[in-house]
Coordinates of C-alpha atoms and ligand atoms in Angstrom, one line a residue:
X150 CA -31.6 -19.7 22.9
X151 CA -27.9 -19.0 23.1
X152 CA -25.7 -21.9 24.0
X153 CA -24.2 -21.5 27.5
X154 CA -24.2 -23.6 30.6
X155 CA -26.0 -21.5 33.1
X156 CA -27.2 -17.9 32.9
X157 CA -25.9 -15.7 35.8
X158 CA -29.1 -13.5 35.6
X159 CA -32.7 -13.8 34.9
X160 CA -32.8 -10.2 33.5
X161 CA -34.6 -10.8 30.2
X162 CA -33.1 -7.7 28.6
X163 CA -29.6 -9.1 29.2
X164 CA -30.6 -12.6 28.0
X165 CA -32.2 -11.1 24.8
X166 CA -29.1 -9.0 24.1
X167 CA -26.9 -12.1 24.4
X168 CA -29.2 -14.2 22.3
X169 CA -29.4 -11.6 19.5
X170 CA -25.7 -10.9 19.5
X171 CA -24.9 -14.7 19.5
X172 CA -27.3 -15.3 16.6
X173 CA -25.4 -12.6 14.7
X174 CA -21.8 -13.4 15.6
X175 CA -22.2 -17.2 16.0
X176 CA -19.6 -17.9 18.7
X177 CA -18.8 -21.6 19.4
X178 CA -19.3 -21.0 23.2
X179 CA -20.5 -18.3 25.5
X180 CA -18.8 -17.7 28.9
X181 CA -20.1 -15.5 31.7
X182 CA -17.4 -13.5 33.4
X183 CA -18.1 -13.8 37.1
X184 CA -15.2 -11.6 38.5
X185 CA -13.6 -14.5 40.3
X186 CA -9.8 -15.0 40.7
X187 CA -10.2 -18.6 39.6
X188 CA -11.7 -17.6 36.3
X189 CA -9.2 -14.8 35.8
X190 CA -6.3 -17.2 36.3
X191 CA -7.8 -19.6 33.8
X192 CA -8.2 -16.9 31.2
X193 CA -4.7 -15.6 31.8
X194 CA -3.4 -19.1 31.3
X195 CA -5.4 -19.6 28.1
X196 CA -4.2 -16.2 26.7
X197 CA -0.6 -17.2 27.4
X198 CA -1.1 -20.6 25.8
X199 CA -2.3 -19.0 22.6
X200 CA 0.4 -16.3 22.6
X201 CA -2.1 -13.5 23.0
X202 CA -0.3 -12.5 26.2
X203 CA 3.2 -13.2 27.7
X204 CA 3.6 -13.8 31.4
X205 CA 6.3 -11.6 32.8
X206 CA 8.8 -12.3 35.6
X207 CA 6.7 -13.3 38.6
X208 CA 9.3 -12.1 41.1
X209 CA 10.0 -8.7 39.6
X210 CA 6.5 -8.0 38.1
X211 CA 4.0 -10.3 39.9
X212 CA 0.8 -11.1 38.0
X213 CA 1.9 -8.9 35.1
X214 CA 1.5 -9.6 31.4
X215 CA 2.6 -8.2 28.0
X216 CA 0.4 -7.9 25.0
X217 CA 1.2 -6.7 21.5
X218 CA -1.6 -5.4 19.3
X219 CA -1.6 -5.7 15.5
X220 CA 0.7 -3.1 14.0
X221 CA -2.2 -1.4 12.3
X222 CA -4.1 -1.1 15.5
X223 CA -2.3 1.0 18.1
X224 CA -4.6 4.0 18.9
X225 CA -8.1 5.3 18.8
X226 CA -9.5 5.8 15.3
X227 CA -11.3 9.1 15.4
X228 CA -12.1 9.1 11.7
X229 CA -13.9 5.7 12.1
X230 CA -15.8 6.6 15.2
X231 CA -19.4 7.5 14.7
X232 CA -22.4 8.9 16.6
X233 CA -25.4 7.3 15.2
X234 CA -28.5 9.3 16.2
X235 CA -31.6 9.6 14.2
X236 CA -31.2 13.3 13.3
X237 CA -27.8 14.2 11.8
X238 CA -28.1 17.6 13.4
X239 CA -28.0 16.1 16.9
X240 CA -24.5 14.7 16.3
X241 CA -23.2 18.2 15.4
X242 CA -20.5 19.5 13.1
X243 CA -17.6 17.8 14.8
X244 CA -18.7 14.2 15.2
X245 CA -18.9 11.7 12.3
X246 CA -22.5 10.7 11.8
X247 CA -24.2 7.6 10.5
X248 CA -28.0 6.9 10.3
X249 CA -28.6 4.3 13.0
X250 CA -30.5 2.0 10.5
X251 CA -27.6 2.2 8.0
X252 CA -25.0 1.7 10.8
X253 CA -26.7 -1.4 12.2
X254 CA -27.2 -2.8 8.7
X255 CA -23.6 -2.2 7.6
X256 CA -22.1 -3.5 10.9
X257 CA -24.3 -6.5 11.0
X258 CA -22.7 -7.6 7.8
X259 CA -19.3 -7.3 9.5
X260 CA -20.4 -9.0 12.7
X261 CA -22.1 -11.8 10.9
X262 CA -20.3 -15.1 11.9
X263 CA -17.3 -13.1 13.2
X264 CA -17.1 -15.2 16.3
X265 CA -17.2 -18.6 14.6
X266 CA -14.6 -20.8 16.2
X267 CA -14.3 -18.4 19.1
X268 CA -15.8 -17.8 22.5
X269 CA -18.1 -14.9 23.3
X270 CA -17.4 -13.5 26.8
X271 CA -20.2 -11.8 28.7
X272 CA -18.8 -9.0 30.9
X273 CA -21.1 -7.4 33.4
X274 CA -19.5 -4.3 34.7
X275 CA -20.2 -1.2 36.7
X276 CA -18.9 2.3 36.1
X277 CA -18.6 3.6 39.7
X278 CA -19.1 1.7 42.9
X279 CA -21.4 -1.3 42.3
X280 CA -24.9 -0.4 43.3
X281 CA -24.3 3.3 44.1
X282 CA -26.9 5.8 43.0
X283 CA -24.4 7.5 40.7
X284 CA -23.1 4.3 39.1
X285 CA -24.2 2.8 35.8
X286 CA -24.1 -0.7 34.5
X287 CA -22.8 -2.0 31.2
X288 CA -22.6 -5.4 29.6
X289 CA -19.8 -5.9 27.1
X290 CA -19.9 -8.9 24.8
X291 CA -16.5 -9.6 23.3
X292 CA -14.4 -12.3 21.6
X293 CA -11.2 -11.1 23.2
X294 CA -9.6 -12.4 26.4
X295 CA -7.4 -9.3 26.4
X296 CA -10.5 -7.2 26.6
X297 CA -11.9 -9.3 29.4
X298 CA -8.7 -9.0 31.4
X299 CA -8.4 -5.3 30.8
X300 CA -12.0 -4.6 31.7
X301 CA -11.5 -6.5 35.0
X302 CA -8.8 -4.0 35.9
X303 CA -10.5 -0.8 34.5
X304 CA -14.0 -1.4 35.8
X305 CA -15.8 -3.3 38.5
X306 CA -16.7 -6.7 37.0
X307 CA -18.7 -9.6 38.4
X308 CA -21.9 -11.3 39.5
X309 CA -22.6 -8.5 42.0
X310 CA -23.2 -6.2 39.1
X311 CA -25.9 -8.6 37.7
X312 CA -27.5 -8.7 41.2
X313 CA -27.7 -4.9 41.2
X314 CA -29.3 -5.0 37.7
X315 CA -32.0 -7.3 39.0
X316 CA -34.8 -8.6 36.9
X317 CA -35.4 -5.6 34.7
X318 CA -32.6 -3.1 35.3
X319 CA -31.3 -1.2 32.2
X320 CA -27.7 -1.2 31.1
X321 CA -25.5 0.0 28.2
X322 CA -25.2 -2.7 25.6
X323 CA -21.7 -3.1 24.2
X324 CA -20.8 -5.5 21.4
X325 CA -17.2 -6.0 20.4
X326 CA -15.5 -8.4 18.0
X327 CA -12.0 -8.4 16.8
X328 CA -13.3 -9.8 13.5
X329 CA -10.2 -9.9 11.3
X330 CA -8.7 -6.7 12.6
X331 CA -9.3 -5.3 9.1
X332 CA -8.7 -1.6 9.1
X333 CA -11.0 -1.0 6.2
X334 CA -13.9 -2.5 8.2
X335 CA -12.9 -1.0 11.6
X336 CA -15.9 0.9 13.1
X337 CA -16.6 2.3 16.6
X338 CA -20.3 3.0 16.5
X339 CA -22.3 4.7 19.2
X340 CA -26.1 4.7 19.4
X341 CA -26.9 7.1 22.2
X342 CA -30.6 6.8 21.7
X343 CA -30.4 3.0 22.2
X344 CA -27.7 2.9 25.0
X345 CA -25.7 0.8 22.6
X346 CA -22.1 0.6 21.4
X347 CA -20.8 -1.6 18.5
X348 CA -17.1 -2.0 17.9
X349 CA -15.5 -4.2 15.3
X350 CA -12.1 -5.0 13.8
X351 CA -9.9 -3.5 16.5
X352 CA -8.2 -4.8 19.6
X353 CA -6.8 -1.4 20.9
X354 CA -7.8 0.0 24.3
X355 CA -9.9 3.1 23.6
X356 CA -11.7 1.3 20.7
X357 CA -12.6 -1.9 22.6
X358 CA -12.6 -1.3 26.4
X359 CA -16.2 -0.1 25.9
X360 CA -16.6 1.1 29.5
X361 CA -14.1 3.8 29.0
X362 CA -14.3 6.4 26.2
X363 CA -17.4 4.8 24.5
X364 CA -19.6 4.5 27.5
X365 CA -18.1 6.7 30.3
X366 CA -17.7 9.7 27.9
X367 CA -19.7 9.4 24.6
X368 CA -22.8 7.7 25.9
X369 CA -22.6 9.2 29.4
X370 CA -22.2 12.8 28.1
X371 CA -25.5 12.3 26.2
X372 CA -27.2 10.8 29.3
X373 CA -25.7 13.6 31.4
X374 CA -27.2 16.3 29.2
X375 CA -30.6 14.7 29.5
X376 CA -30.4 13.9 33.2
X377 CA -28.7 17.1 34.4
X378 CA -25.1 15.9 35.1
X379 CA -21.8 15.9 33.3
X380 CA -19.4 13.3 31.9
X381 CA -15.9 14.9 31.4
X382 CA -12.4 13.9 30.2
X383 CA -10.9 15.0 33.5
X384 CA -8.6 13.8 36.2
X385 CA -9.6 14.5 39.8
X386 CA -7.0 15.2 42.5
X387 CA -7.0 16.2 46.2
X388 CA -4.5 18.9 47.3
X389 CA -3.7 18.4 51.0
X390 CA -2.3 21.3 53.0
X391 CA 0.0 20.8 56.1
X392 CA -3.1 21.4 58.4
X393 CA -4.7 18.3 56.8
X394 CA -7.4 20.3 54.8
X395 CA -7.9 18.7 51.4
X396 CA -9.3 20.7 48.4
X397 CA -10.3 19.0 45.1
X398 CA -9.5 20.0 41.6
X399 CA -10.7 18.4 38.3
X400 CA -8.7 19.0 35.2
X401 CA -9.4 18.4 31.5
X402 CA -6.4 18.0 29.2
X403 CA -6.5 16.2 25.8
X404 CA -5.2 12.7 25.3
X405 CA -1.5 12.3 26.2
X406 CA -1.4 15.9 27.6
X407 CA -0.6 15.1 31.2
X408 CA -3.7 14.0 33.2
X409 CA -2.2 10.8 34.7
X410 CA 1.0 12.8 35.5
X411 CA -0.9 15.6 37.3
X412 CA -3.2 13.3 39.1
X413 CA -0.3 11.4 40.7
X414 CA 1.9 14.4 41.3
X415 CA 4.6 14.2 43.9
X416 CA 5.2 17.7 45.3
X417 CA 8.8 19.1 45.2
X418 CA 10.9 18.7 48.3
X419 CA 10.1 22.2 49.5
X420 CA 6.4 21.3 49.7
X421 CA 6.9 17.8 51.0
X422 CA 8.9 18.9 53.9
X423 CA 6.2 21.3 54.9
X424 CA 3.6 18.5 54.8
X425 CA 1.8 19.1 51.5
X426 CA 0.4 16.0 49.7
X427 CA -1.5 15.3 46.5
X428 CA -4.0 12.4 46.3
X429 CA -5.3 10.8 43.1
X430 CA -9.1 10.3 42.8
X431 CA -9.0 9.7 39.0
X432 CA -6.8 10.1 36.0
X433 CA -9.0 10.3 32.9
X434 CA -12.8 10.5 33.5
X435 CA -15.0 12.4 35.9
X436 CA -18.8 12.1 36.3
X437 CA -19.9 15.4 37.9
X438 CA -23.2 16.2 39.7
X439 CA -24.7 19.0 41.7
X440 CA -24.7 18.1 45.4
X441 CA -27.3 18.9 47.9
X442 CA -24.9 21.5 49.3
X443 CA -24.9 23.4 46.0
X444 CA -21.4 22.4 45.1
X445 CA -20.2 20.3 42.2
X446 CA -19.2 16.7 43.1
X447 CA -16.9 14.6 40.9
X448 CA -16.5 10.9 41.0
X449 CA -14.2 8.6 39.0
X450 CA -16.3 5.9 37.3
X451 CA -13.2 3.8 36.6
X452 CA -11.3 1.3 38.7
X453 CA -7.9 1.4 37.1
X454 CA -5.5 3.4 34.9
X455 CA -4.9 2.9 31.2
X456 CA -1.9 5.1 31.1
X457 CA 0.8 6.2 28.5
X458 CA 4.0 4.2 29.2
X459 CA 6.7 6.2 27.4
X460 CA 8.1 9.0 29.5
X461 CA 6.9 7.3 32.8
X462 CA 9.9 7.0 35.1
X463 CA 11.2 7.3 38.6
X464 CA 11.5 11.0 38.3
X465 CA 8.5 12.1 36.1
X466 CA 5.9 9.9 37.8
X467 CA 7.1 7.5 40.4
X468 CA 3.6 6.8 41.6
X469 CA 2.5 5.6 38.2
X470 CA 5.6 3.5 37.9
X471 CA 4.9 1.8 41.3
X472 CA 1.3 1.3 40.3
X473 CA 2.4 -0.8 37.4
X474 CA 4.6 -3.2 39.4
X475 CA 1.7 -5.7 40.1
X476 CA -1.3 -7.1 38.3
X477 CA -0.7 -4.9 35.3
X478 CA -1.1 -5.6 31.6
X479 CA 1.5 -3.8 29.4
X480 CA 0.6 -3.2 25.7
X481 CA 3.0 -2.5 22.9
X482 CA 6.1 -1.9 25.1
X483 CA 9.6 -3.5 24.8
X484 CA 10.0 -7.0 26.0
X485 CA 13.3 -7.3 27.9
X486 CA 14.4 -10.9 27.4
X487 CA 17.3 -10.7 29.8
X488 CA 15.0 -10.7 32.8
X489 CA 11.5 -11.1 31.2
X490 CA 10.4 -7.6 32.2
X491 CA 9.4 -4.6 30.1
X492 CA 10.9 -1.3 29.0
X493 CA 9.9 1.8 27.1
X494 CA 11.5 5.0 25.9
X495 CA 12.0 7.4 28.8
X496 CA 12.0 4.6 31.5
X497 CA 15.7 4.9 32.1
X498 CA 18.9 5.3 30.1
X499 CA 19.6 1.6 29.8
X500 CA 17.6 0.0 26.9
X501 CA 17.8 -3.7 27.3
X502 CA 20.4 -5.5 25.2
X503 CA 18.4 -8.6 24.4
X504 CA 14.9 -7.4 23.5
X505 CA 11.8 -7.6 21.3
X506 CA 10.2 -4.4 20.1
X507 CA 6.5 -3.6 20.2
X508 CA 6.1 -5.1 16.7
X509 CA 7.5 -8.4 17.9
X510 CA 10.8 -7.9 16.0
X511 CA 14.3 -8.3 17.6
X512 CA 15.3 -4.9 18.9
X513 CA 19.0 -5.2 18.5
X514 CA 21.9 -2.8 18.1
X515 CA 21.3 -2.3 14.4
X516 CA 17.6 -1.4 15.0
X517 CA 18.6 1.0 17.9
X518 CA 21.3 2.6 15.7
X519 CA 18.7 3.1 13.0
X520 CA 16.5 4.9 15.5
X521 CA 13.8 2.3 15.6
X522 CA 11.6 2.9 18.7
X523 CA 11.3 0.0 21.0
X524 CA 7.9 0.9 22.4
X525 CA 5.1 2.4 20.5
X526 CA 4.6 6.1 21.4
X527 CA 1.1 5.2 22.5
X528 CA 2.1 2.1 24.4
X529 CA 0.1 1.7 27.6
X530 CA -0.2 0.1 31.0
X531 CA -3.5 -1.1 32.4
X532 CA -3.0 -1.1 36.2
X533 CA -5.4 -1.4 39.2
X534 CA -6.1 1.9 41.0
X535 CA -5.7 0.3 44.3
X536 CA -1.9 -0.2 43.5
X537 CA -1.4 3.5 43.4
X538 CA 0.6 4.8 46.4
X539 CA -1.2 8.1 46.4
X540 CA -4.8 6.8 45.8
X541 CA -7.2 9.1 47.6
X542 CA -9.2 7.7 50.6
X543 CA -12.2 9.1 48.8
X544 CA -11.6 6.9 45.7
X545 CA -14.3 4.5 46.9
X546 CA -16.7 7.1 48.0
X547 CA -19.7 6.7 45.7
X548 CA -20.5 10.4 45.9
X549 CA -17.0 11.5 44.9
X550 CA -15.5 14.7 46.1
X551 CA -16.5 18.4 46.1
X552 CA -14.7 20.6 43.5
X553 CA -13.0 23.9 44.4
X554 CA -11.5 24.4 40.9
X555 CA -11.9 23.2 37.3
X556 CA -8.8 23.4 35.2
X557 CA -8.5 23.2 31.4
X558 CA -5.3 22.8 29.6
X559 CA -3.6 22.0 26.3
X560 CA -0.3 21.4 24.7
X561 CA 0.7 24.7 23.1
X562 CA 4.2 25.8 22.3
X563 CA 3.1 29.5 22.2
X564 CA 0.0 31.6 22.9
X565 CA -1.5 30.2 26.2
X566 CA 0.3 31.3 29.4
X567 CA 1.3 29.0 32.1
X568 CA -1.9 29.7 34.0
X569 CA -4.8 32.1 33.9
X570 CA -8.1 32.4 35.7
X571 CA -11.4 33.0 34.1
X572 CA -13.6 35.9 35.3
X573 CA -16.9 34.0 35.8
X574 CA -18.5 30.6 35.2
X575 CA -19.6 31.7 31.7
X576 CA -16.2 33.1 30.9
X577 CA -14.7 29.8 32.2
X578 CA -17.0 27.8 29.8
X579 CA -15.7 30.1 27.1
X580 CA -12.1 29.4 28.1
X581 CA -12.8 25.6 28.0
X582 CA -14.6 25.9 24.7
X583 CA -11.6 27.7 22.9
X584 CA -9.0 25.2 24.1
X585 CA -6.5 24.2 21.4
X586 CA -3.9 21.6 21.6
X587 CA -1.3 19.8 19.5
X588 CA -2.4 16.3 18.5
X589 CA -0.7 13.3 20.0
X590 CA -0.1 9.6 19.3
X591 CA -3.2 8.6 21.4
X592 CA -5.2 8.8 18.2
X593 CA -4.3 7.8 14.6
X594 CA -3.3 10.6 12.3
X595 CA -0.8 13.4 12.3
X596 CA 1.0 14.3 15.5
X597 CA 1.8 17.9 16.6
X598 CA -1.0 19.7 14.7
X599 CA -2.8 22.3 16.7
X600 CA -6.5 21.8 16.7
X601 CA -9.4 23.1 18.7
X602 CA -10.3 20.5 21.4
X603 CA -13.0 22.1 23.5
X604 CA -12.9 20.9 27.2
X605 CA -10.6 18.0 25.8
X606 CA -13.9 16.5 24.6
X607 CA -13.6 16.9 20.9
X608 CA -13.3 13.1 20.3
X609 CA -15.6 12.1 23.1
X610 CA -18.7 14.2 23.1
X611 CA -21.7 12.0 22.2
X612 CA -23.9 14.8 20.8
X613 CA -23.8 18.3 19.3
X614 CA -20.9 20.3 20.6
X615 CA -23.0 23.5 20.6
X616 CA -25.6 21.8 22.9
X617 CA -22.7 20.6 25.0
X618 CA -21.6 24.2 25.5
X619 CA -25.1 25.1 26.4
X620 CA -25.2 22.3 29.0
X621 CA -22.1 23.7 30.6
X622 CA -23.7 27.2 30.8
X623 CA -26.9 25.7 32.2
X624 CA -25.1 23.6 34.8
X625 CA -23.4 26.7 36.1
X626 CA -26.9 28.2 36.9
X627 CA -27.6 25.1 39.1
X628 CA -24.5 25.4 41.2
X629 CA -24.7 27.8 44.1
X630 CA -21.0 27.4 45.0
X631 CA -19.4 27.4 41.6
X632 CA -15.8 26.1 41.3
X633 CA -13.5 28.7 39.8
X634 CA -12.3 27.9 36.3
X635 CA -8.7 28.1 35.2
X636 CA -6.5 27.3 32.1
X637 CA -3.0 25.9 32.3
X638 CA -0.3 25.2 29.7
X639 CA 2.8 23.2 30.8
X640 CA 4.1 23.1 27.2
X641 CA 5.3 26.6 26.3
X642 CA 8.7 26.2 24.4
X643 CA 11.5 28.5 23.5
X644 CA 12.6 29.1 19.9
X645 CA 14.6 25.8 19.9
X646 CA 11.6 23.8 21.0
X647 CA 12.7 23.3 24.6
X648 CA 10.0 23.3 27.3
X649 CA 10.3 26.5 29.4
X650 CA 8.4 25.1 32.4
X651 CA 9.9 22.0 34.2
X652 CA 6.4 20.5 34.6
X653 CA 5.5 17.3 36.4
X654 CA 6.0 17.7 40.2
X655 CA 6.7 21.3 39.7
X656 CA 3.2 21.9 38.6
X657 CA 2.4 21.9 42.3
X658 CA 3.4 25.5 42.3
X659 CA 0.7 26.4 39.9
X660 CA -1.9 24.3 41.8
X661 CA -1.0 26.2 44.9
X662 CA -1.7 29.5 43.2
X663 CA -5.0 28.2 41.8
X664 CA -6.3 27.1 45.3
X665 CA -5.1 30.4 46.8
X666 CA -7.2 32.2 44.2
X667 CA -10.2 30.0 45.2
X668 CA -9.7 30.9 48.8
X669 CA -9.2 34.6 47.9
X670 CA -5.8 34.7 49.6
X671 CA -3.7 35.9 46.7
X672 CA -4.0 38.7 44.1
X673 CA -3.7 38.6 40.4
X674 CA -3.0 40.7 37.3
X675 CA -5.8 41.4 34.9
X676 CA -5.1 40.8 31.2
X677 CA -7.5 40.8 28.2
X678 CA -8.0 37.0 28.6
X679 CA -8.4 36.7 32.4
X680 CA -6.3 36.9 35.5
X681 CA -2.7 35.8 35.5
X682 CA -0.4 35.5 38.6
X683 CA 1.9 38.3 39.6
X684 CA 5.2 36.4 39.0
X685 CA 6.1 36.9 42.7
X686 CA 3.1 34.9 43.7
X687 CA 4.3 31.7 42.1
X688 CA 6.6 30.1 44.6
X689 CA 9.9 29.3 42.9
X690 CA 11.7 28.1 46.1
X691 CA 13.8 25.1 45.1
X692 CA 12.7 25.3 41.5
X693 CA 15.0 25.3 38.5
X694 CA 13.2 28.2 36.8
X695 CA 14.4 31.8 36.6
X696 CA 12.2 34.7 37.3
X697 CA 12.7 35.9 33.7
X698 CA 11.4 32.6 32.3
X699 CA 8.4 32.7 34.6
X700 CA 7.7 36.2 33.5
X701 CA 7.9 35.1 29.9
X702 CA 5.5 32.2 30.2
X703 CA 3.0 34.4 32.1
X704 CA 2.9 36.9 29.3
X705 CA -0.2 37.4 27.3
X706 CA 0.7 38.8 23.9
X707 CA -2.1 40.9 22.5
X708 CA -1.2 40.5 18.8
X709 CA -1.0 36.7 19.1
X710 CA -4.4 36.7 20.9
X711 CA -6.0 38.9 18.2
X712 CA -5.1 36.2 15.7
X713 CA -6.4 33.6 18.2
X714 CA -9.7 35.5 18.5
X715 CA -10.1 35.2 14.7
X716 CA -9.5 31.5 14.9
X717 CA -12.1 31.2 17.6
X718 CA -14.6 33.1 15.5
X719 CA -14.0 30.8 12.6
X720 CA -14.3 27.7 14.9
X721 CA -17.5 29.0 16.4
X722 CA -19.2 29.6 13.0
X723 CA -19.8 25.9 12.5
X724 CA -22.1 25.7 15.5
X725 CA -24.6 28.2 13.9
X726 CA -27.5 29.0 16.1
X727 CA -26.6 26.2 18.5
X728 CA -23.7 28.2 19.8
X729 CA -24.9 29.6 23.2
X730 CA -25.4 33.4 23.1
X731 CA -23.3 33.6 26.3
X732 CA -20.3 32.4 24.3
X733 CA -20.7 34.8 21.4
X734 CA -20.9 37.6 24.0
X735 CA -17.7 36.3 25.7
X736 CA -15.9 36.3 22.3
X737 CA -17.1 39.9 21.7
X738 CA -15.8 40.9 25.1
X739 CA -12.4 39.3 24.5
X740 CA -12.1 41.2 21.2
X741 CA -13.0 44.4 23.0
X742 CA -10.4 43.8 25.7
X743 CA -7.7 43.1 23.1
X744 CA -8.5 46.4 21.3
X745 CA -8.4 48.5 24.4
Ligands
LIG43 P1 -4.4 9.9 28.1 O1 -4.3 8.7 28.9 O2 -4.2 9.7 26.7 O3 -5.7 10.6 28.3 O4 -3.2 10.9 28.5 P2 -2.9 11.8 29.8 O5 -3.6 13.1 29.6 O6 -3.2 11.1 31.0 O7 -1.3 12.1 29.7 P3 -0.1 11.6 30.5 O8 -0.1 12.1 31.9 O9 0.0 10.1 30.3 O10 1.1 12.3 29.8 C1 1.3 12.2 28.4 C2 2.7 12.7 28.0 O11 2.9 14.0 28.4 C3 3.8 11.9 28.6 O12 4.8 11.6 27.6 C4 4.4 12.8 29.7 O13 5.7 12.6 29.9 C5 4.1 14.2 29.1 N1 3.8 15.1 30.2 C6 2.9 15.0 31.3 N2 3.0 16.0 32.1 C7 3.9 16.9 31.6 C8 4.5 18.1 32.1 O14 4.1 18.7 33.1 N3 5.4 18.7 31.3 C9 5.9 18.1 30.1 N4 6.8 18.7 29.4 N5 5.4 16.9 29.7 C10 4.5 16.3 30.4
LIG44 C1 -7.1 8.8 25.5 O1 -6.7 8.6 24.4 O2 -7.6 9.8 26.0 C2 -6.9 7.7 26.5 C3 -6.5 6.4 26.0 O3 -7.2 7.9 27.7 S1 -7.9 5.5 25.3 O4 -8.5 4.7 26.3 O5 -7.3 4.8 24.2 O6 -8.9 6.5 24.8
LIG45 MN1 -7.7 10.0 28.1

C-alpha cells in the first residue's frame, strides 16, 4: 500500500492507480490535494521557500507569483507528443504514434524512482462543473507544486470531485513527473484506449497541466468521437446587442493566434455607446454537444486562463490584463525588482530598469541594447476565470451556451480574406479542414512557417484526422439548427509586413457581420471560396481603416487560390480512404469554381 496518512476516497480504481504509480516513481510522501485555501497557502509558502516560485508585491498583485521554467522547457513539444493506440492506423498520418506496450515499457524506465526524495501530489479535478452530466473527472499525480497550483486555477480541484466519483466512478489517469527535465527523455504520451496520460521530463504548461490539451482535447476528442460529441480548440463568446439579446460564437484559431484576445474583446467606442457588449465563456477549449432543441451547445471545461503574456496590454486586451491582477501565476516573464512586479514585451513602453529576465539573468541596459528579450515569447499567465471583468453569466452553466456561428481562423499574411462564410455545413467542415496558419512560439520548432492546421486541432486530435473530419460531417447530420460556419484572418499584411487590419477590439465589426449573416439581415458577395461581405456592409464608423484597405483584404485572388487548391489536394492525399467523400467533393467544387 502506498504511504499516505488518510485516503480521501474509497474508490478502489483511484487507490490502485496511486499504488501502482507510487510503486513505480517511489515518492517519499504522498499528499492528497483537497482544494482548501489552507493547503494552497502551505504549498505556496513551500514553493517560495525552495525558490520554485517568487511571491510578488502583495499590494500591487495580491496572491500572485512568478515562476521560471528551465530554459529548455518553454513550450509544447509536438515532436515528443504521442498517441499510443493499439493500431497505428488509428492515430493517423499526422500524429506521432507508439505501440502502447512499448510506450509503457519505455516510460516506466524513465519514471522508475523519479520521485525519490520528492512528494507525489494527488490532484482530483473536474473538467466542467463538478458533478454535471457533461463534466469529466481526472486524477493527476505529479511531483510538481507548480503543477498543483496551476491545476487549482485551471480546473475545479478538491474533495467534492472525489465525492462525485464515488466508489467506482471512472476517471482519466494522469501521471506526471518532472524527472530531471532531460529533453532527450521528455515524452507526452496519450493512451486513449486506457483513458491514460503519462508526461515526463517537462515542467511547461501544455505538457504538464494534464487537464488541458492532453485530457480536454486529445483524450476528450477520442471520447467525443465514440460518444457523439466534440472537443474543440475553441474560444466561446457571447455577443450582446443593445436590446439585451445575446448570441454565442465559438472560434478555433491555432495556438497564439488570438483566441484569448477575441474572447475578451472590448467593442470600439461606437459600439459601446450603443450598448453592445461581448462576454467571455471560454478562451481555449470547447466541449460541444447536440441539445434537445436540435442546436449545438458549447461549454468551457476549464476554470481559468493560461494566456500568452507578451502583447497583452491596456489597449490590446484590458480584460485579460485585469484578470491577471490577483491570484495569478506568471511564467517566464520579466521580474521587475524595483517594485516586485512583472513585465513583458508589449505591456507598456517602460521596461523596468532593475530587472531579471525569464532566464533568471540580470536584464540590464547592455542586455536590452543587445536586443535580449526580457520575457519569453511564449511566457504565460495562469489566472482564475472569475477575475475576468467580462466573464459571461453562463460561465457556470453546466449545459453551456447555444451556438449561432462557428468560426475558423489562422494567421496568414496572404491568401485568406478578412472573413468569408461557407455555403453549407459540409462546406464549412471543408473550410475548417483546409485551415493553414503560420507556426508560433506556443510550440517548439520554427516560427512563422505556414502549415495546415485543420480546425486548429493538428497538435490536439487524439485519433486519425480523416476520422475526425468524418465525425464533423456526421455531427452536422444530427443538428437540426446548424450554426453557420465562417473563416476569418486578422493577419493579412502589406508588402512591408504590416498588418492591414487593426484587429483586437476592431474585430467586433466582423463579428457583427457574421451574426447578421446568421440572422439573414445582410447580403453577401459570392466568390469561388464562399460568401464575402460587400465592403459597405462592414461598419467602419470610428475605425482607422480606409475603404481601399478593406476592399483589398476582402479580395479573393483566383490564381492564389488555384495554388492553394493544389496544396489542399496534396494535404488530403495522406488521409487515403479515410478522407470523407464529402470533402473530396468539396475540393472538386472549389476547383470548378476557380476555373469558371
Ligand atoms: P493560445 O493560448 O496559445 O491558444 O493562444 P490564443 O489563440 O489564445 O492567442 P492570444 O489571444 O493569446 O494571441 C496571441 C498573439 O496574437 C498575441 O501576441 C496577440 O497580441 C496577437 N493577436 C491577437 N489578436 C490579434 C489581432 O486581432 N490582430 C493582431 N495583429 N494580432 C493579434
Ligand atoms: C496552446 O498552445 O494552444 C495553449 C498553451 O493554449 S498550452 O497549454 O501550452 O497548450
Ligand atoms: Mn490554446
